[in-house]
Coordinates of C-alpha atoms in Angstrom, one line a residue:
M466 CA -19.4 -16.0 -49.1
S467 CA -16.8 -13.3 -49.1
S468 CA -14.5 -12.3 -46.0
S469 CA -16.4 -9.1 -45.6
E470 CA -19.8 -11.0 -45.5
I471 CA -18.4 -13.5 -43.1
I472 CA -17.2 -10.8 -40.7
A473 CA -20.5 -9.0 -40.9
N474 CA -22.3 -12.1 -39.9
A475 CA -20.0 -12.8 -37.1
L476 CA -20.8 -9.2 -35.7
D477 CA -24.6 -9.5 -36.5
D478 CA -26.3 -8.4 -33.2
S479 CA -28.8 -11.2 -33.7
T480 CA -26.2 -13.7 -33.6
P481 CA -25.7 -15.3 -30.1
A482 CA -22.2 -15.2 -28.8
W483 CA -20.9 -13.3 -32.0
W484 CA -17.6 -12.9 -30.2
K485 CA -16.8 -16.5 -30.5
S486 CA -15.9 -15.9 -34.2
A487 CA -14.5 -12.5 -33.5
V488 CA -11.0 -11.2 -33.2
V489 CA -10.1 -8.4 -30.8
Y490 CA -7.1 -5.9 -31.2
Q491 CA -6.0 -3.8 -28.3
V492 CA -4.9 -0.3 -28.9
Y493 CA -2.8 1.4 -26.3
P494 CA -3.5 5.0 -27.5
R495 CA -0.2 6.7 -26.1
S496 CA 1.9 4.5 -28.3
F497 CA -0.4 3.7 -31.5
Q498 CA -0.2 6.8 -33.8
D499 CA 0.4 10.5 -33.1
S500 CA -1.4 12.8 -35.4
D501 CA -0.2 16.1 -34.2
G502 CA 3.5 15.8 -33.6
D503 CA 3.5 16.1 -29.8
G504 CA 5.0 12.6 -29.4
I505 CA 1.9 11.0 -27.8
G506 CA -0.6 8.9 -29.8
D507 CA -4.1 10.2 -30.0
L508 CA -7.6 9.4 -31.2
H509 CA -7.2 11.1 -34.7
G510 CA -4.0 8.8 -35.1
I511 CA -6.1 5.9 -34.4
A512 CA -8.7 6.9 -36.9
D513 CA -6.0 7.4 -39.4
R514 CA -4.7 3.8 -39.0
L515 CA -8.0 2.1 -39.2
D516 CA -7.0 0.8 -42.7
H517 CA -4.4 -1.2 -41.1
L518 CA -6.7 -2.9 -38.6
E519 CA -9.2 -3.4 -41.4
R520 CA -6.4 -5.1 -43.7
L521 CA -5.6 -7.4 -40.7
G522 CA -9.2 -8.3 -40.5
V523 CA -9.9 -7.7 -36.8
D524 CA -13.5 -7.3 -35.6
V525 CA -13.3 -5.5 -32.3
V526 CA -10.9 -2.6 -31.2
W527 CA -10.3 -2.5 -27.4
L528 CA -9.0 0.9 -26.4
S529 CA -7.0 1.4 -23.3
P530 CA -8.2 4.4 -21.1
V531 CA -8.6 7.7 -23.1
Y532 CA -10.6 9.3 -20.2
R533 CA -9.4 12.5 -18.6
S534 CA -6.5 11.5 -16.2
P535 CA -3.3 13.0 -14.5
Q536 CA -1.6 10.1 -16.3
A537 CA 0.1 8.9 -13.1
D538 CA -0.5 5.2 -14.4
N539 CA -0.9 6.2 -18.2
G540 CA -4.6 6.7 -18.0
Y541 CA -5.5 4.0 -15.6
D542 CA -6.0 6.7 -13.0
I543 CA -9.2 8.3 -14.2
S544 CA -10.1 11.7 -13.1
D545 CA -13.4 12.0 -15.1
Y546 CA -15.1 8.9 -16.8
E547 CA -17.0 11.0 -19.3
A548 CA -14.6 13.2 -20.6
I549 CA -11.6 12.6 -23.1
D550 CA -8.2 13.5 -21.9
P551 CA -6.9 16.5 -24.0
V552 CA -3.6 14.5 -24.7
F553 CA -5.9 12.2 -26.7
G554 CA -8.2 14.6 -28.3
T555 CA -11.8 15.7 -27.7
M556 CA -15.2 13.8 -27.3
S557 CA -15.8 14.9 -31.0
D558 CA -12.6 13.0 -32.0
F559 CA -13.9 10.0 -30.0
D560 CA -17.3 10.1 -31.8
E561 CA -15.6 10.5 -35.2
L562 CA -13.4 7.2 -34.3
L563 CA -16.5 5.4 -33.2
I564 CA -18.3 6.2 -36.5
R565 CA -15.4 5.5 -38.8
A566 CA -14.8 2.1 -37.0
H567 CA -18.5 1.1 -37.2
E568 CA -18.5 2.1 -41.0
R569 CA -15.8 -0.6 -41.4
G570 CA -17.6 -3.3 -39.5
M571 CA -15.4 -3.1 -36.3
K572 CA -16.8 -2.4 -32.7
I573 CA -15.1 -0.3 -30.2
V574 CA -14.7 -1.8 -26.6
M575 CA -13.7 0.7 -23.7
D576 CA -11.4 0.1 -20.9
L577 CA -13.3 0.3 -17.8
V578 CA -11.3 1.0 -14.6
V579 CA -13.7 0.9 -11.5
N580 CA -11.8 -0.6 -8.9
H581 CA -10.1 2.8 -8.3
T582 CA -10.1 6.2 -9.5
S583 CA -7.6 9.0 -9.6
D584 CA -7.0 11.0 -6.4
E585 CA -8.0 14.0 -8.7
H586 CA -11.5 12.6 -9.4
P587 CA -14.1 14.8 -8.0
W588 CA -15.6 11.8 -5.9
F589 CA -12.3 11.5 -4.1
V590 CA -11.6 15.2 -3.8
E591 CA -15.0 15.5 -2.0
S592 CA -14.3 12.3 0.1
R593 CA -11.0 13.6 1.2
S594 CA -12.4 17.0 2.1
S595 CA -13.7 15.9 5.6
R596 CA -14.6 12.9 7.7
D597 CA -18.3 13.9 7.4
N598 CA -18.3 14.4 3.6
P599 CA -21.3 12.4 2.1
K600 CA -18.8 10.8 -0.3
R601 CA -16.3 9.8 2.6
D602 CA -17.6 6.2 2.4
W603 CA -17.1 6.2 -1.3
Y604 CA -13.6 5.1 -0.7
W605 CA -11.7 2.9 1.9
W606 CA -10.7 5.2 5.0
R607 CA -9.6 3.8 8.2
D608 CA -8.0 4.9 11.4
P609 CA -4.3 4.2 12.2
R610 CA -3.5 1.1 14.1
P611 CA -4.3 1.6 17.8
G612 CA -1.2 2.9 19.8
E613 CA 0.9 3.8 16.8
H614 CA 2.0 7.2 15.6
P615 CA -0.2 8.3 12.6
G616 CA 1.8 8.6 9.3
E617 CA 4.7 6.4 10.5
A618 CA 5.7 3.0 9.2
G619 CA 3.7 0.3 10.8
S620 CA 0.7 2.6 11.7
E621 CA -1.1 1.6 8.5
P622 CA -4.6 0.0 9.1
N623 CA -3.4 -3.3 7.9
N624 CA -0.1 -4.7 6.4
W625 CA -1.1 -5.0 2.7
G626 CA 1.5 -4.2 0.1
S627 CA 0.7 -2.3 -3.2
F628 CA 1.1 -3.9 -6.5
F629 CA 3.3 -0.9 -7.2
S630 CA 5.6 -1.3 -4.2
G631 CA 5.2 0.1 -0.7
S632 CA 2.3 0.2 1.4
A633 CA -1.2 -0.1 0.1
W634 CA -2.2 2.8 2.5
T635 CA -1.5 6.5 2.4
F636 CA -2.0 8.7 5.3
D637 CA -4.0 12.0 4.9
A638 CA -2.8 14.4 7.6
E639 CA -5.8 16.7 7.0
T640 CA -8.3 14.2 8.1
G641 CA -6.0 11.9 10.2
Q642 CA -6.9 8.6 8.5
Y643 CA -5.5 6.4 5.9
Y644 CA -6.9 5.6 2.4
L645 CA -6.6 2.2 0.6
H646 CA -4.8 2.1 -2.8
L647 CA -3.9 -1.2 -4.1
F648 CA -2.0 0.3 -7.0
D649 CA -0.3 3.8 -6.8
R650 CA -1.1 6.3 -4.1
K651 CA -2.8 8.4 -6.8
Q652 CA -5.1 5.6 -7.5
P653 CA -7.5 5.2 -4.5
D654 CA -9.8 2.3 -4.4
L655 CA -13.6 2.7 -4.6
N656 CA -15.8 1.2 -1.9
W657 CA -18.1 -1.1 -3.8
E658 CA -19.9 -1.9 -0.5
N659 CA -21.6 1.5 -0.9
A660 CA -24.6 1.1 -3.3
E661 CA -24.4 4.8 -4.4
V662 CA -20.9 4.1 -5.7
R663 CA -22.2 1.1 -7.8
H664 CA -25.1 2.9 -9.2
A665 CA -23.0 6.1 -10.2
I666 CA -20.7 3.6 -12.1
Y667 CA -23.7 1.8 -13.7
A668 CA -25.2 5.0 -14.9
M669 CA -21.8 6.2 -16.4
M670 CA -21.6 2.7 -18.3
R671 CA -25.1 3.1 -19.6
R672 CA -24.2 6.6 -21.1
W673 CA -21.2 5.2 -22.8
L674 CA -23.4 2.3 -24.3
A675 CA -25.8 5.0 -25.3
R676 CA -23.2 6.9 -27.1
G677 CA -22.5 3.8 -29.2
V678 CA -19.7 1.9 -27.6
D679 CA -19.8 -1.9 -27.9
G680 CA -18.8 -3.1 -24.6
F681 CA -16.1 -3.1 -21.8
R682 CA -12.8 -4.7 -20.9
M683 CA -12.9 -4.3 -16.9
D684 CA -9.7 -3.8 -15.4
V685 CA -8.8 -5.9 -12.3
I686 CA -12.7 -6.4 -11.9
N687 CA -12.1 -9.4 -9.5
L688 CA -10.8 -6.7 -6.7
I689 CA -14.0 -4.9 -6.3
S690 CA -15.2 -7.0 -3.4
K691 CA -13.0 -6.8 -0.3
Q692 CA -13.1 -9.1 2.9
P693 CA -15.1 -7.2 5.7
G694 CA -12.6 -6.1 8.2
L695 CA -9.5 -5.8 5.8
P696 CA -7.5 -8.4 7.8
D697 CA -3.7 -8.5 7.8
G698 CA -2.0 -10.8 5.2
T699 CA 0.6 -13.2 5.8
T700 CA 4.2 -11.9 5.7
D701 CA 6.9 -14.0 4.4
A702 CA 10.4 -14.2 6.4
G703 CA 12.0 -10.9 6.2
G704 CA 9.1 -9.2 4.1
R705 CA 7.8 -5.8 5.3
Y706 CA 4.3 -6.2 3.8
G707 CA 1.6 -9.0 4.1
D708 CA -0.1 -10.8 1.3
G709 CA -3.7 -9.1 1.2
F710 CA -4.6 -10.9 -2.1
P711 CA -6.7 -13.5 -0.3
F712 CA -8.7 -10.7 1.1
Y713 CA -9.1 -8.3 -1.6
A714 CA -9.4 -10.5 -4.6
H715 CA -12.6 -12.5 -5.3
G716 CA -14.3 -11.1 -2.3
P717 CA -17.7 -12.4 -0.9
R718 CA -19.9 -10.0 -3.0
L719 CA -18.1 -10.3 -6.3
H720 CA -20.6 -12.4 -8.0
E721 CA -23.3 -10.3 -6.5
Y722 CA -21.9 -7.1 -8.0
L723 CA -21.4 -8.5 -11.5
Q724 CA -24.8 -10.0 -11.7
E725 CA -26.2 -6.6 -10.6
M726 CA -24.0 -4.9 -13.1
H727 CA -25.4 -7.2 -15.8
R728 CA -28.9 -6.4 -14.9
E729 CA -28.6 -2.6 -14.5
V730 CA -26.2 -2.1 -17.7
F731 CA -26.4 -5.0 -20.2
D732 CA -29.9 -6.4 -19.8
G733 CA -32.1 -5.8 -23.1
R734 CA -28.9 -4.8 -25.2
T735 CA -27.4 -7.0 -28.1
G736 CA -24.0 -7.3 -29.7
L737 CA -22.0 -6.3 -26.8
L738 CA -18.7 -7.8 -25.3
T739 CA -17.8 -8.0 -21.7
V740 CA -14.5 -9.5 -20.6
G741 CA -13.2 -9.0 -16.9
E742 CA -9.4 -8.9 -16.2
M743 CA -8.9 -11.2 -13.1
P744 CA -5.6 -11.9 -11.7
G745 CA -5.3 -15.0 -9.7
V746 CA -8.6 -16.4 -11.1
T747 CA -8.7 -20.2 -11.2
P748 CA -10.4 -22.2 -13.9
E749 CA -13.0 -23.3 -11.6
Q750 CA -13.9 -19.6 -10.7
A751 CA -13.8 -18.7 -14.5
V752 CA -16.5 -21.3 -15.3
L753 CA -18.7 -19.4 -12.8
F754 CA -17.9 -16.1 -14.1
T755 CA -18.4 -17.0 -17.7
D756 CA -21.3 -19.4 -17.5
P757 CA -24.0 -17.7 -19.7
A758 CA -26.7 -18.9 -17.3
R759 CA -25.3 -16.9 -14.4
R760 CA -25.3 -13.6 -16.5
E761 CA -21.9 -12.1 -15.5
L762 CA -19.3 -11.8 -18.2
D763 CA -18.6 -13.2 -21.6
M764 CA -15.0 -14.2 -20.8
V765 CA -12.2 -13.3 -18.2
F766 CA -8.5 -12.7 -18.7
Q767 CA -6.6 -15.3 -16.5
F768 CA -2.9 -14.9 -15.6
E769 CA -1.7 -18.4 -15.2
H770 CA 0.2 -18.7 -18.2
V771 CA 1.9 -15.2 -18.1
G772 CA 3.1 -16.0 -14.4
L773 CA 5.0 -19.0 -15.4
D774 CA 8.3 -17.1 -15.5
H775 CA 7.8 -15.3 -12.3
G776 CA 10.0 -16.2 -9.5
E777 CA 9.5 -16.2 -5.7
G778 CA 7.5 -13.0 -4.4
S779 CA 7.9 -10.8 -7.6
K780 CA 7.4 -11.0 -11.2
F781 CA 10.8 -9.3 -11.3
T782 CA 12.4 -12.4 -9.9
H783 CA 13.1 -14.7 -13.0
R784 CA 12.0 -18.3 -13.2
P785 CA 13.2 -19.9 -16.5
L786 CA 10.3 -21.1 -18.4
E787 CA 10.2 -24.9 -18.5
A788 CA 9.7 -26.8 -21.6
G789 CA 6.1 -27.7 -22.2
A790 CA 4.9 -25.4 -19.4
L791 CA 3.0 -23.0 -21.8
A792 CA 1.2 -25.7 -23.7
A793 CA 0.4 -27.4 -20.5
S794 CA -1.1 -24.2 -19.0
L795 CA -3.0 -23.4 -22.0
T796 CA -4.3 -27.0 -22.2
R797 CA -5.5 -26.9 -18.6
W798 CA -7.8 -23.9 -19.4
Q799 CA -8.9 -25.3 -22.7
D800 CA -10.0 -28.5 -20.9
A801 CA -11.6 -26.6 -17.9
L802 CA -13.9 -24.4 -20.0
A803 CA -14.7 -27.0 -22.6
E804 CA -18.2 -27.5 -21.5
T805 CA -19.3 -24.1 -19.9
G806 CA -17.9 -20.6 -20.2
W807 CA -15.4 -19.3 -22.7
N808 CA -11.6 -18.6 -22.9
S809 CA -10.0 -15.3 -23.9
L810 CA -6.8 -16.1 -25.7
Y811 CA -3.8 -13.9 -25.5
L812 CA -0.1 -13.8 -24.9
S813 CA 0.5 -10.0 -25.0
N814 CA -1.2 -6.9 -23.7
H815 CA -0.1 -3.4 -22.3
D816 CA 1.0 -5.1 -19.0
Q817 CA 3.1 -7.8 -20.4
P818 CA 6.4 -8.0 -22.2
R819 CA 6.4 -8.8 -25.9
A820 CA 5.3 -12.4 -26.6
V821 CA 8.1 -13.2 -29.1
S822 CA 10.8 -12.3 -26.7
R823 CA 9.1 -13.9 -23.7
F824 CA 8.0 -17.2 -25.1
G825 CA 9.7 -17.3 -28.6
D826 CA 13.2 -16.6 -29.9
D827 CA 13.5 -13.0 -31.0
Q828 CA 17.0 -13.5 -32.3
E829 CA 17.6 -16.5 -34.8
W830 CA 14.2 -17.4 -35.1
W831 CA 12.2 -14.2 -34.8
R832 CA 9.9 -14.7 -37.8
E833 CA 9.4 -18.4 -37.1
S834 CA 8.6 -18.2 -33.4
A835 CA 6.4 -15.2 -33.7
T836 CA 3.9 -17.1 -36.4
A837 CA 4.2 -20.3 -34.4
L838 CA 3.1 -18.7 -31.1
A839 CA 0.3 -17.0 -33.1
T840 CA -0.8 -20.1 -34.8
I841 CA -1.1 -22.1 -31.4
L842 CA -3.0 -19.2 -29.8
H843 CA -5.5 -18.4 -32.6
L844 CA -6.5 -21.9 -33.1
Q845 CA -7.6 -22.7 -29.6
R846 CA -11.1 -22.5 -28.6
G847 CA -11.8 -19.1 -27.3
T848 CA -11.6 -15.4 -28.5
P849 CA -8.1 -14.3 -29.5
Y850 CA -6.7 -10.9 -28.4
I851 CA -3.9 -9.2 -30.6
Y852 CA -2.0 -6.5 -28.7
Q853 CA -0.8 -3.8 -30.9
G854 CA 2.5 -4.5 -32.9
E855 CA 2.1 -8.4 -31.9
E856 CA 1.1 -8.8 -35.6
L857 CA 4.4 -7.4 -36.8
G858 CA 6.5 -9.5 -34.2
M859 CA 7.6 -6.4 -32.2
T860 CA 10.2 -7.2 -29.5
N861 CA 11.3 -6.3 -26.1
H862 CA 13.1 -2.9 -26.0
P863 CA 16.9 -3.0 -25.0
F864 CA 16.7 -0.5 -22.1
S865 CA 20.2 0.8 -21.2
S866 CA 19.2 3.2 -18.4
I867 CA 16.4 3.7 -15.9
D868 CA 16.1 7.2 -17.4
E869 CA 14.6 5.5 -20.5
V870 CA 11.8 3.7 -18.3
R871 CA 8.5 5.4 -18.1
D872 CA 6.4 2.9 -16.4
V873 CA 5.6 3.7 -12.6
E874 CA 5.7 0.0 -11.6
S875 CA 9.1 -0.6 -12.8
I876 CA 10.4 2.8 -11.6
N877 CA 9.1 2.2 -8.0
H878 CA 10.5 -1.3 -8.1
Y879 CA 13.9 -0.1 -9.3
L880 CA 14.0 2.7 -6.4
E881 CA 12.8 0.4 -3.7
R882 CA 15.1 -2.4 -4.5
S883 CA 18.3 -0.2 -5.2
A884 CA 17.7 1.5 -1.9
A885 CA 17.8 -1.9 -0.3
G886 CA 21.1 -2.6 -1.9
E887 CA 20.3 -4.6 -5.0
S888 CA 22.5 -4.0 -8.2
G889 CA 21.2 -1.5 -10.6
T890 CA 22.5 -3.5 -13.4
D891 CA 20.5 -6.6 -12.2
L892 CA 17.3 -4.5 -11.8
L893 CA 17.5 -3.0 -15.1
A894 CA 18.0 -6.4 -16.7
A895 CA 14.8 -7.6 -14.9
I896 CA 12.9 -4.6 -16.0
G897 CA 14.2 -5.1 -19.6
R898 CA 13.1 -8.7 -19.6
I899 CA 9.5 -8.3 -17.7
G900 CA 8.7 -4.7 -17.4
R901 CA 5.6 -3.1 -19.0
D902 CA 7.3 -0.5 -21.0
N903 CA 8.4 -3.2 -23.5
A904 CA 4.6 -3.2 -24.7
R905 CA 4.5 0.5 -24.8
T906 CA 7.0 1.5 -27.0
P907 CA 5.4 3.1 -30.2
V908 CA 4.2 0.9 -33.1
Q909 CA 6.7 0.5 -35.8
W910 CA 4.8 1.5 -38.9
D911 CA 7.9 2.1 -41.4
A912 CA 11.7 2.2 -41.3
S913 CA 11.9 6.0 -40.5
P914 CA 13.6 7.1 -37.3
H915 CA 10.3 7.2 -35.3
G916 CA 8.9 4.4 -37.1
G917 CA 6.2 6.6 -38.7
F918 CA 4.7 7.0 -35.2
T919 CA 5.2 10.7 -34.9
T920 CA 6.9 13.7 -36.5
G921 CA 8.0 14.9 -33.0
T922 CA 9.9 13.2 -30.2
P923 CA 8.1 10.2 -28.8
W924 CA 7.2 10.0 -25.3
I925 CA 9.0 6.8 -25.0
A926 CA 11.7 5.8 -27.3
V927 CA 10.9 3.5 -30.4
N928 CA 12.8 0.1 -30.5
P929 CA 15.9 0.5 -32.4
N930 CA 15.0 -2.6 -34.5
V931 CA 12.5 -0.3 -36.3
E932 CA 14.4 -0.8 -39.6
A933 CA 13.8 -4.3 -39.8
V934 CA 10.6 -4.8 -37.8
N935 CA 8.0 -2.7 -39.3
A936 CA 4.4 -2.7 -40.9
E937 CA 5.5 -1.4 -44.4
A938 CA 8.3 -4.0 -44.8
Q939 CA 5.6 -6.7 -44.1
Y940 CA 2.6 -5.8 -46.0
D941 CA 1.7 -8.2 -48.9
V942 CA 5.1 -10.1 -48.2
A943 CA 4.4 -13.8 -48.3
G944 CA 5.3 -15.5 -45.0
S945 CA 5.6 -12.3 -43.2
V946 CA 4.5 -12.0 -39.5
F947 CA 1.6 -9.7 -40.6
E948 CA 0.4 -11.7 -43.4
H949 CA 0.4 -14.8 -41.2
Y950 CA -1.9 -13.1 -38.7
R951 CA -4.2 -12.3 -41.6
S952 CA -4.3 -16.1 -42.6
L953 CA -5.1 -17.1 -39.2
I954 CA -7.9 -14.5 -38.7
R955 CA -9.3 -15.6 -42.1
L956 CA -9.4 -19.2 -40.8
R957 CA -11.4 -18.1 -38.0
H958 CA -14.0 -16.2 -39.9
E959 CA -14.4 -19.0 -42.6
R960 CA -14.3 -22.2 -40.5
R961 CA -16.9 -22.7 -38.0
V962 CA -14.8 -25.4 -36.5
V963 CA -12.1 -22.7 -35.3
A964 CA -14.7 -20.7 -33.3
E965 CA -16.9 -23.5 -32.1
G966 CA -15.2 -26.9 -32.3
T967 CA -14.1 -29.0 -29.4
F968 CA -10.3 -28.9 -28.4
H969 CA -8.4 -32.2 -28.0
R970 CA -4.6 -32.3 -26.9
I971 CA -2.5 -34.7 -28.8
D972 CA 0.7 -36.2 -27.6
A973 CA 3.4 -35.6 -30.3
G974 CA 6.3 -37.4 -28.3
S975 CA 8.0 -34.4 -27.1
E976 CA 7.4 -31.5 -24.5
A977 CA 8.6 -29.1 -27.3
F978 CA 5.4 -29.7 -29.3
F979 CA 2.1 -28.4 -28.9
A980 CA -0.4 -30.4 -30.9
F981 CA -4.1 -30.5 -30.8
E982 CA -7.2 -31.3 -32.7
R983 CA -10.4 -29.2 -33.3
R984 CA -13.5 -31.0 -34.4
L985 CA -17.0 -29.7 -35.2
G986 CA -19.1 -32.6 -36.8
D987 CA -17.2 -34.0 -39.7
E988 CA -14.8 -31.1 -39.9
V989 CA -11.4 -31.7 -38.2
L990 CA -8.4 -29.5 -38.0
L991 CA -5.0 -30.7 -36.8
I992 CA -2.5 -28.2 -35.3
V993 CA 1.2 -29.1 -34.7
A994 CA 3.9 -26.8 -33.6
N995 CA 7.5 -27.2 -32.6
L996 CA 7.8 -24.5 -29.9
S997 CA 11.7 -24.9 -29.7
S998 CA 14.9 -23.7 -31.4
E999 CA 15.7 -27.1 -32.4
E1000 CA 14.5 -29.6 -35.2
R1001 CA 12.2 -32.2 -33.9
V1002 CA 10.4 -35.2 -35.3
A1003 CA 6.7 -35.5 -34.1
E1004 CA 5.6 -38.9 -33.0
L1005 CA 1.9 -39.0 -33.0
G1006 CA 0.5 -42.0 -31.3
A1007 CA -1.6 -44.7 -33.3
D1008 CA -4.8 -43.1 -32.0
S1009 CA -4.1 -39.7 -33.3
P1010 CA -5.2 -38.5 -36.6
S1011 CA -3.0 -39.4 -39.8
W1012 CA -1.7 -36.5 -41.8
S1013 CA -0.4 -38.8 -44.5
E1014 CA -3.3 -37.6 -46.9
A1015 CA -4.3 -34.5 -44.9
E1016 CA -4.6 -31.1 -46.7
L1017 CA -2.0 -28.6 -45.4
L1018 CA -4.2 -25.4 -44.9
L1019 CA -1.5 -23.2 -43.4
G1020 CA 2.1 -23.3 -42.4
N1021 CA 4.8 -20.7 -41.5
L1022 CA 7.5 -22.3 -43.4
E1023 CA 7.6 -23.6 -47.0
R1024 CA 7.2 -27.3 -47.2
T1025 CA 8.4 -30.0 -49.7
G1026 CA 6.1 -32.5 -48.8
E1027 CA 8.7 -34.8 -47.8
E1028 CA 9.1 -36.3 -44.1
P1029 CA 5.8 -34.6 -42.8
E1030 CA 6.9 -35.9 -39.3
R1031 CA 10.0 -33.6 -39.2
F1032 CA 9.6 -30.1 -38.0
A1033 CA 12.2 -27.3 -38.4
P1034 CA 12.6 -24.9 -35.3
W1035 CA 9.4 -23.1 -34.5
E1036 CA 7.5 -24.5 -37.5
A1037 CA 3.9 -24.6 -37.2
R1038 CA 1.3 -26.4 -39.5
V1039 CA -2.5 -26.5 -39.7
Y1040 CA -4.0 -29.5 -41.4
A1041 CA -7.6 -30.2 -42.7
L1042 CA -8.5 -34.0 -42.1

């Protein structure tokens, strides 16, 4: 069977859980490919680069938001769910992209942002117009605290802080109430307690599916149910804002809402993918959300492993990554969802720094660590997600000034903390390490000054290492990051054990190793990776599989066949036993 036939079978709508053997590729449209020279990526640009995705072998393309938006949070503030923002093109451009992707056997998944809208969405404009407007209750409006002066600090309805710094409440002088926004003030939260809100959202989703899209990635979907009463959160010593997370995440009606969504939108349809982004979700909760019998979601994005380097109180406070911590976290999730549910596998996305800079060694062992990380991710049990440029080993950007930063979260953090007296140099270093703009610099297609991304001036600077790190330099180059990703994807498509086999962690004698076995019937794979910048000797236990006569299916370094237990820095191997 050819690779194209395998992919087609994996995506056959009649195949249950087809997404187990699929690989998803996330496109951040602003930074993928600009087709008209305005410096911003667009839908035509994505269509023009489908050959790259087909060459890579991915099955599903997840588009970050392309809806009409004021772009306060780069499209995650939606002002019209059923229109394309002119910066990206037109609805005709979207339809063309959909057709061209489907012709190549690739599905298109839309980003669904329904915890909040833009404050410029007609729903919110109406809601804000008066206290008695029929859509007033479509959002969370509350009076100031009794006895406090409206609009002044401390008069907010509760003490919750926003994810993007400051209070989670903004005062509206015209109507004398506050509205809730867990993110930017231009992103008011929808009130899912109102059935009219829910059914308006479901109707919108059905229209996108009727148009031909193949599913949804649901942004912070575990925040849509809030605790009644919106109580104050616990405040740390010296802190200004309380932790509202226990009261707005995984609320009492969340499962009810997701099951209702499934009935109203997805029942009777096949071949779709649903994944819910859920900050703070536990393995025990994830089992419930992804249990097929409960009819909620196919899989969730969890955040445990991408919080390992977060310090006290903020992701911008650094905590050094402990040896073995990443492997331990991933193993915990593999074990928890082994019998019921399904894992999404990712190291990078539009909200995270570059994986090779964060979890690998982007200096001396750049190629080796990029390919080792890819190996351990793609060969676990779950559906792998590739973030654009990850397949090229793109790295964090060396920001030298806050003027180079575009992300609202990073800018707000810098302004708030510098006003409190913190060092601008230290703040910029933290943003350079963990900030979201690291993932948002343009894809590096070739070695030209703007990396082949645009003929104009890019909306955010291209990484200066573009001459060394780009797609053109890696195509058909044995051992390149890109070609290694192709090999990993091919393994998933060709060997059922990768998609469906069990996962069993193996002790290799050092926390630097991540070793595990995948098994399906008589088919067994052994994956061993040295996740460190030092040479190591793997010491597999007596009860572990023997590799003395095993077939080496894939490795990220050339081997002589001697001393199989000795691993170079960031060496990863895949054996068939």
